[in-house]
Amino acid sequence: MAKPANRIEPLLHNRLAVLRAERGLSRGQLAEALGVNYQTVGYLERGEYNPSLDLALRTADYFGLPVEAIFSREPFPTMSSQLYPVATRPGQGG
Amino acid sequence: MVSRSMPSGEPWVDNLSQRRRRVIVALTLAALPMLLAWWWWCSVNSASGGLWFLIVVILLGQAVGGSLVLLAHWSRANRPDRLDERQRQLRDRAWVLSYRVTVIAIAVAVEGALAVPVFGLGRPITLDAGFAYPWGLASIVIFAVLPAAALAWIEPDPPAEI
């Protein structure tokens, strides 16, 4: 995730790219649904822009998920580690 | 596949990369001082002719053309009905940056003018109208273009569509 040199606000991690890909949406389509410029979706996905509370809640409403499932101050665990925890992988753990 | 996701119908001023916009800003803001410096140098050295005219035309074109591009970019970004929260935030940052540059430029000019009688052993300040008027005019143009230049300078490249 690119981080501009003059960034002053804390970095927010998000799952927007995954959610958008999951639903087969283009940035333009998501932008239209959220009422923002299509470039803003790109900046959000790259973590170069932190949404306002209003935009975060609108995004959560659109995807039908709690806001903390989309935005987080800590990095999200990878999908593979969530689907296949180390303990359940063949040949590893009990 | 990675491509720029510019919807069709977007004007070319919205499609300029940050690097190109910064080059335009530098050329535009440098053009008028360079033109005035060239004018002053020619008047001191009594140069004239085709080269004088050619350089004047190039620098004037640079100033006018660059200003028009920057103002077109600004006016596109400045339409309230088209702005989302990120764009409004970016525009606010551009205003703040241009305000800072203006304040610093004025402070440096005033301090410079005050430094002459203070450190110049009582020498009076004289302003030649032929010198002051063009510089005043150029300053007005530069300060008017400054918010647009600041926006063009700070706006990052749009993310590529993946």
mmCIF file of C-alpha atoms in Angstrom:
data_model
loop_
_atom_site.group_PDB
_atom_site.id
_atom_site.type_symbol
_atom_site.label_atom_id
_atom_site.label_comp_id
_atom_site.label_asym_id
_atom_site.label_seq_id
_atom_site.Cartn_x
_atom_site.Cartn_y
_atom_site.Cartn_z
ATOM 1 C CA MET A 1 0.000 0.000 0.000
ATOM 2 C CA ALA A 2 1.642 3.250 -1.097
ATOM 3 C CA LYS A 3 2.133 5.868 1.576
ATOM 4 C CA PRO A 4 2.592 9.505 0.559
ATOM 5 C CA ALA A 5 5.517 11.281 2.202
ATOM 6 C CA ASN A 6 3.388 14.157 3.528
ATOM 7 C CA ARG A 7 0.753 11.966 5.121
ATOM 8 C CA ILE A 8 -0.336 13.229 8.542
ATOM 9 C CA GLU A 9 -3.408 11.141 9.336
ATOM 10 C CA PRO A 10 -3.039 7.534 10.528
ATOM 11 C CA LEU A 11 -3.203 4.829 7.887
ATOM 12 C CA LEU A 12 -6.485 2.922 7.626
ATOM 13 C CA HIS A 13 -6.414 -0.579 6.183
ATOM 14 C CA ASN A 14 -9.388 -1.703 4.142
ATOM 15 C CA ARG A 15 -10.867 -4.598 2.222
ATOM 16 C CA LEU A 16 -12.458 -2.518 -0.506
ATOM 17 C CA ALA A 17 -10.502 -4.069 -3.382
ATOM 18 C CA VAL A 18 -11.410 -7.605 -2.269
ATOM 19 C CA LEU A 19 -15.075 -6.746 -1.747
ATOM 20 C CA ARG A 20 -15.273 -4.985 -5.087
ATOM 21 C CA ALA A 21 -13.609 -7.897 -6.910
ATOM 22 C CA GLU A 22 -15.875 -10.349 -5.099
ATOM 23 C CA ARG A 23 -18.932 -8.565 -6.459
ATOM 24 C CA GLY A 24 -17.447 -7.994 -9.900
ATOM 25 C CA LEU A 25 -17.721 -4.222 -9.663
ATOM 26 C CA SER A 26 -15.590 -1.702 -11.490
ATOM 27 C CA ARG A 27 -14.307 1.341 -9.629
ATOM 28 C CA GLY A 28 -16.712 3.466 -11.607
ATOM 29 C CA GLN A 29 -19.705 1.360 -10.555
ATOM 30 C CA LEU A 30 -18.721 1.404 -6.894
ATOM 31 C CA ALA A 31 -18.009 5.134 -7.079
ATOM 32 C CA GLU A 32 -21.446 5.781 -8.548
ATOM 33 C CA ALA A 33 -23.095 3.710 -5.837
ATOM 34 C CA LEU A 34 -21.213 5.588 -3.111
ATOM 35 C CA GLY A 35 -21.634 8.993 -4.721
ATOM 36 C CA VAL A 36 -17.937 9.755 -5.076
ATOM 37 C CA ASN A 37 -15.494 10.294 -7.926
ATOM 38 C CA TYR A 38 -14.163 7.054 -9.447
ATOM 39 C CA GLN A 39 -10.603 8.108 -8.556
ATOM 40 C CA THR A 40 -11.585 8.388 -4.905
ATOM 41 C CA VAL A 41 -12.358 4.662 -4.828
ATOM 42 C CA GLY A 42 -8.831 4.003 -6.088
ATOM 43 C CA TYR A 43 -7.285 6.255 -3.453
ATOM 44 C CA LEU A 44 -9.394 4.549 -0.775
ATOM 45 C CA GLU A 45 -8.299 1.101 -1.935
ATOM 46 C CA ARG A 46 -4.651 2.126 -1.943
ATOM 47 C CA GLY A 47 -4.981 3.549 1.558
ATOM 48 C CA GLU A 48 -4.011 7.008 0.322
ATOM 49 C CA TYR A 49 -7.217 8.570 1.499
ATOM 50 C CA ASN A 50 -9.104 7.935 4.717
ATOM 51 C CA PRO A 51 -12.884 8.166 4.303
ATOM 52 C CA SER A 52 -15.062 10.380 6.449
ATOM 53 C CA LEU A 53 -17.325 8.611 8.909
ATOM 54 C CA ASP A 54 -20.241 9.287 6.574
ATOM 55 C CA LEU A 55 -18.510 7.698 3.578
ATOM 56 C CA ALA A 56 -17.331 4.731 5.674
ATOM 57 C CA LEU A 57 -20.893 4.125 6.884
ATOM 58 C CA ARG A 58 -22.286 4.479 3.357
ATOM 59 C CA THR A 59 -19.704 1.929 2.164
ATOM 60 C CA ALA A 60 -20.658 -0.442 4.968
ATOM 61 C CA ASP A 61 -24.344 -0.034 4.082
ATOM 62 C CA TYR A 62 -23.640 -0.704 0.430
ATOM 63 C CA PHE A 63 -21.753 -3.938 1.098
ATOM 64 C CA GLY A 64 -24.128 -4.936 3.922
ATOM 65 C CA LEU A 65 -21.256 -5.390 6.341
ATOM 66 C CA PRO A 66 -20.264 -3.783 9.632
ATOM 67 C CA VAL A 67 -17.868 -0.900 9.102
ATOM 68 C CA GLU A 68 -15.101 -2.694 11.035
ATOM 69 C CA ALA A 69 -15.257 -5.528 8.493
ATOM 70 C CA ILE A 70 -14.211 -3.079 5.773
ATOM 71 C CA PHE A 71 -11.954 -0.558 7.537
ATOM 72 C CA SER A 72 -9.446 -1.244 10.285
ATOM 73 C CA ARG A 73 -6.553 0.497 11.979
ATOM 74 C CA GLU A 74 -4.695 -2.829 12.060
ATOM 75 C CA PRO A 75 -3.810 -4.860 8.945
ATOM 76 C CA PHE A 76 -6.441 -7.462 8.062
ATOM 77 C CA PRO A 77 -5.395 -11.127 8.231
ATOM 78 C CA THR A 78 -4.903 -12.676 4.790
ATOM 79 C CA MET A 79 -7.709 -14.726 3.302
ATOM 80 C CA SER A 80 -5.602 -17.899 3.252
ATOM 81 C CA SER A 81 -4.741 -17.608 6.934
ATOM 82 C CA GLN A 82 -8.425 -17.136 7.755
ATOM 83 C CA LEU A 83 -9.710 -19.960 5.557
ATOM 84 C CA TYR A 84 -6.940 -22.393 6.377
ATOM 85 C CA PRO A 85 -5.438 -21.700 9.803
ATOM 86 C CA VAL A 86 -1.984 -23.285 10.352
ATOM 87 C CA ALA A 87 -3.370 -25.860 12.790
ATOM 88 C CA THR A 88 -5.797 -27.305 10.236
ATOM 89 C CA ARG A 89 -3.398 -27.541 7.290
ATOM 90 C CA PRO A 90 -2.432 -31.125 6.357
ATOM 91 C CA GLY A 91 0.873 -32.124 7.894
ATOM 92 C CA GLN A 92 0.954 -29.129 10.251
ATOM 93 C CA GLY A 93 -0.222 -29.014 13.831
ATOM 94 C CA GLY A 94 -2.724 -31.449 15.390
ATOM 95 C CA MET B 1 -4.196 -6.066 -16.863
ATOM 96 C CA VAL B 2 -3.412 -2.643 -15.487
ATOM 97 C CA SER B 3 -4.891 0.395 -17.132
ATOM 98 C CA ARG B 4 -5.980 3.900 -16.323
ATOM 99 C CA SER B 5 -9.679 3.825 -15.611
ATOM 100 C CA MET B 6 -10.552 7.188 -17.103
ATOM 101 C CA PRO B 7 -14.207 7.136 -18.087
ATOM 102 C CA SER B 8 -14.835 8.194 -21.660
ATOM 103 C CA GLY B 9 -15.642 11.872 -22.124
ATOM 104 C CA GLU B 10 -13.166 13.075 -19.491
ATOM 105 C CA PRO B 11 -11.279 16.134 -20.784
ATOM 106 C CA TRP B 12 -7.536 15.810 -21.321
ATOM 107 C CA VAL B 13 -6.728 18.257 -18.499
ATOM 108 C CA ASP B 14 -8.015 15.628 -16.063
ATOM 109 C CA ASN B 15 -5.770 13.030 -17.659
ATOM 110 C CA LEU B 16 -2.453 14.822 -17.135
ATOM 111 C CA SER B 17 0.017 12.968 -14.943
ATOM 112 C CA GLN B 18 1.278 14.678 -11.803
ATOM 113 C CA ARG B 19 4.733 14.965 -13.387
ATOM 114 C CA ARG B 20 3.354 16.801 -16.418
ATOM 115 C CA ARG B 21 1.212 19.046 -14.238
ATOM 116 C CA ARG B 22 4.274 19.952 -12.157
ATOM 117 C CA VAL B 23 6.265 20.773 -15.285
ATOM 118 C CA ILE B 24 3.407 23.034 -16.452
ATOM 119 C CA VAL B 25 3.279 24.728 -13.035
ATOM 120 C CA ALA B 26 7.047 25.361 -13.046
ATOM 121 C CA LEU B 27 7.041 26.688 -16.622
ATOM 122 C CA THR B 28 4.002 28.904 -16.018
ATOM 123 C CA LEU B 29 5.227 30.442 -12.780
ATOM 124 C CA ALA B 30 8.727 30.957 -14.187
ATOM 125 C CA ALA B 31 7.572 32.500 -17.479
ATOM 126 C CA LEU B 32 6.555 35.983 -16.275
ATOM 127 C CA PRO B 33 9.624 36.652 -14.090
ATOM 128 C CA MET B 34 11.802 35.369 -16.949
ATOM 129 C CA LEU B 35 9.977 37.648 -19.377
ATOM 130 C CA LEU B 36 10.468 40.666 -17.128
ATOM 131 C CA ALA B 37 14.104 39.765 -16.515
ATOM 132 C CA TRP B 38 14.604 39.435 -20.287
ATOM 133 C CA TRP B 39 12.867 42.791 -20.841
ATOM 134 C CA TRP B 40 15.069 44.455 -18.244
ATOM 135 C CA TRP B 41 18.265 42.864 -19.633
ATOM 136 C CA CYS B 42 17.382 43.990 -23.161
ATOM 137 C CA SER B 43 16.653 47.545 -22.018
ATOM 138 C CA VAL B 44 19.994 47.711 -20.175
ATOM 139 C CA ASN B 45 21.933 46.161 -23.039
ATOM 140 C CA SER B 46 19.831 47.854 -25.740
ATOM 141 C CA ALA B 47 19.215 44.538 -27.484
ATOM 142 C CA SER B 48 16.432 44.281 -30.035
ATOM 143 C CA GLY B 49 15.451 42.488 -33.189
ATOM 144 C CA GLY B 50 14.140 39.056 -34.091
ATOM 145 C CA LEU B 51 15.609 37.192 -31.113
ATOM 146 C CA TRP B 52 14.090 39.692 -28.671
ATOM 147 C CA PHE B 53 10.640 39.288 -30.228
ATOM 148 C CA LEU B 54 10.919 35.495 -30.463
ATOM 149 C CA ILE B 55 11.827 35.111 -26.788
ATOM 150 C CA VAL B 56 9.056 37.495 -25.730
ATOM 151 C CA VAL B 57 6.504 35.537 -27.751
ATOM 152 C CA ILE B 58 7.717 32.186 -26.364
ATOM 153 C CA LEU B 59 7.641 33.375 -22.746
ATOM 154 C CA LEU B 60 4.276 35.085 -23.148
ATOM 155 C CA GLY B 61 2.837 31.968 -24.775
ATOM 156 C CA GLN B 62 4.287 29.873 -21.968
ATOM 157 C CA ALA B 63 2.666 32.114 -19.340
ATOM 158 C CA VAL B 64 -0.727 32.400 -21.032
ATOM 159 C CA GLY B 65 -0.926 28.775 -22.210
ATOM 160 C CA GLY B 66 0.202 27.376 -18.862
ATOM 161 C CA SER B 67 -2.209 29.618 -16.963
ATOM 162 C CA LEU B 68 -5.114 28.491 -19.158
ATOM 163 C CA VAL B 69 -4.296 24.811 -18.594
ATOM 164 C CA LEU B 70 -3.991 25.311 -14.827
ATOM 165 C CA LEU B 71 -7.207 27.335 -14.651
ATOM 166 C CA ALA B 72 -9.046 24.720 -16.753
ATOM 167 C CA HIS B 73 -7.865 22.021 -14.365
ATOM 168 C CA TRP B 74 -8.869 24.156 -11.385
ATOM 169 C CA SER B 75 -12.309 25.028 -12.727
ATOM 170 C CA ARG B 76 -13.041 21.350 -13.380
ATOM 171 C CA ALA B 77 -12.023 20.501 -9.838
ATOM 172 C CA ASN B 78 -13.771 23.543 -8.426
ATOM 173 C CA ARG B 79 -17.353 22.764 -9.442
ATOM 174 C CA PRO B 80 -19.134 22.084 -6.149
ATOM 175 C CA ASP B 81 -21.668 19.734 -7.748
ATOM 176 C CA ARG B 82 -18.863 17.525 -9.043
ATOM 177 C CA LEU B 83 -16.692 17.429 -5.937
ATOM 178 C CA ASP B 84 -16.643 14.613 -3.432
ATOM 179 C CA GLU B 85 -15.119 14.851 0.035
ATOM 180 C CA ARG B 86 -11.581 13.877 -1.092
ATOM 181 C CA GLN B 87 -11.598 16.472 -3.862
ATOM 182 C CA ARG B 88 -12.878 19.169 -1.498
ATOM 183 C CA GLN B 89 -10.121 18.257 0.946
ATOM 184 C CA LEU B 90 -7.526 18.479 -1.828
ATOM 185 C CA ARG B 91 -8.874 21.865 -2.912
ATOM 186 C CA ASP B 92 -8.662 23.121 0.679
ATOM 187 C CA ARG B 93 -5.047 21.972 0.862
ATOM 188 C CA ALA B 94 -4.352 23.834 -2.397
ATOM 189 C CA TRP B 95 -5.846 27.043 -0.914
ATOM 190 C CA VAL B 96 -3.723 26.667 2.217
ATOM 191 C CA LEU B 97 -0.563 26.029 0.205
ATOM 192 C CA SER B 98 -1.146 29.010 -2.099
ATOM 193 C CA TYR B 99 -1.901 31.211 0.912
ATOM 194 C CA ARG B 100 1.383 30.171 2.528
ATOM 195 C CA VAL B 101 3.360 30.841 -0.652
ATOM 196 C CA THR B 102 1.667 34.244 -1.053
ATOM 197 C CA VAL B 103 2.376 35.237 2.552
ATOM 198 C CA ILE B 104 6.008 34.148 2.308
ATOM 199 C CA ALA B 105 6.466 36.002 -1.018
ATOM 200 C CA ILE B 106 4.943 39.200 0.398
ATOM 201 C CA ALA B 107 6.955 38.925 3.616
ATOM 202 C CA VAL B 108 10.195 38.419 1.676
ATOM 203 C CA ALA B 109 9.380 41.386 -0.613
ATOM 204 C CA VAL B 110 8.529 43.697 2.316
ATOM 205 C CA GLU B 111 11.552 42.575 4.334
ATOM 206 C CA GLY B 112 13.742 43.043 1.275
ATOM 207 C CA ALA B 113 12.396 46.551 0.737
ATOM 208 C CA LEU B 114 12.900 47.410 4.415
ATOM 209 C CA ALA B 115 16.414 45.977 4.374
ATOM 210 C CA VAL B 116 17.565 48.546 1.814
ATOM 211 C CA PRO B 117 17.256 51.648 4.051
ATOM 212 C CA VAL B 118 18.315 49.696 7.135
ATOM 213 C CA PHE B 119 21.430 48.072 5.672
ATOM 214 C CA GLY B 120 21.952 50.360 2.710
ATOM 215 C CA LEU B 121 23.366 53.253 4.804
ATOM 216 C CA GLY B 122 20.349 55.466 4.447
ATOM 217 C CA ARG B 123 19.952 55.044 0.719
ATOM 218 C CA PRO B 124 16.354 55.942 -0.261
ATOM 219 C CA ILE B 125 14.141 53.394 -2.003
ATOM 220 C CA THR B 126 13.183 54.509 -5.473
ATOM 221 C CA LEU B 127 10.673 52.624 -7.544
ATOM 222 C CA ASP B 128 10.959 53.112 -11.265
ATOM 223 C CA ALA B 129 7.453 52.949 -12.750
ATOM 224 C CA GLY B 130 8.789 51.108 -15.773
ATOM 225 C CA PHE B 131 10.114 48.473 -13.405
ATOM 226 C CA ALA B 132 7.424 48.398 -10.718
ATOM 227 C CA TYR B 133 4.318 48.323 -12.905
ATOM 228 C CA PRO B 134 5.191 45.211 -14.964
ATOM 229 C CA TRP B 135 6.363 43.417 -11.816
ATOM 230 C CA GLY B 136 3.137 44.371 -10.036
ATOM 231 C CA LEU B 137 1.104 43.117 -12.970
ATOM 232 C CA ALA B 138 3.082 39.861 -13.113
ATOM 233 C CA SER B 139 2.604 39.392 -9.358
ATOM 234 C CA ILE B 140 -1.160 39.776 -9.707
ATOM 235 C CA VAL B 141 -1.244 37.178 -12.493
ATOM 236 C CA ILE B 142 0.972 34.771 -10.540
ATOM 237 C CA PHE B 143 -1.018 35.139 -7.311
ATOM 238 C CA ALA B 144 -4.277 34.647 -9.235
ATOM 239 C CA VAL B 145 -2.987 31.430 -10.777
ATOM 240 C CA LEU B 146 -1.375 30.205 -7.545
ATOM 241 C CA PRO B 147 -4.336 28.189 -6.122
ATOM 242 C CA ALA B 148 -4.710 26.409 -9.474
ATOM 243 C CA ALA B 149 -0.961 25.814 -9.581
ATOM 244 C CA ALA B 150 -1.005 24.461 -6.021
ATOM 245 C CA LEU B 151 -3.828 22.046 -6.868
ATOM 246 C CA ALA B 152 -2.052 20.852 -10.012
ATOM 247 C CA TRP B 153 1.136 20.406 -7.988
ATOM 248 C CA ILE B 154 -0.278 18.411 -5.055
ATOM 249 C CA GLU B 155 -2.918 16.281 -6.759
ATOM 250 C CA PRO B 156 -1.511 12.758 -7.007
ATOM 251 C CA ASP B 157 -1.819 10.515 -10.036
ATOM 252 C CA PRO B 158 -5.082 8.567 -10.136
ATOM 253 C CA PRO B 159 -4.657 4.921 -9.169
ATOM 254 C CA ALA B 160 -4.430 2.418 -12.011
ATOM 255 C CA GLU B 161 -7.374 0.044 -12.458
ATOM 256 C CA ILE B 162 -6.381 -3.563 -11.718
#
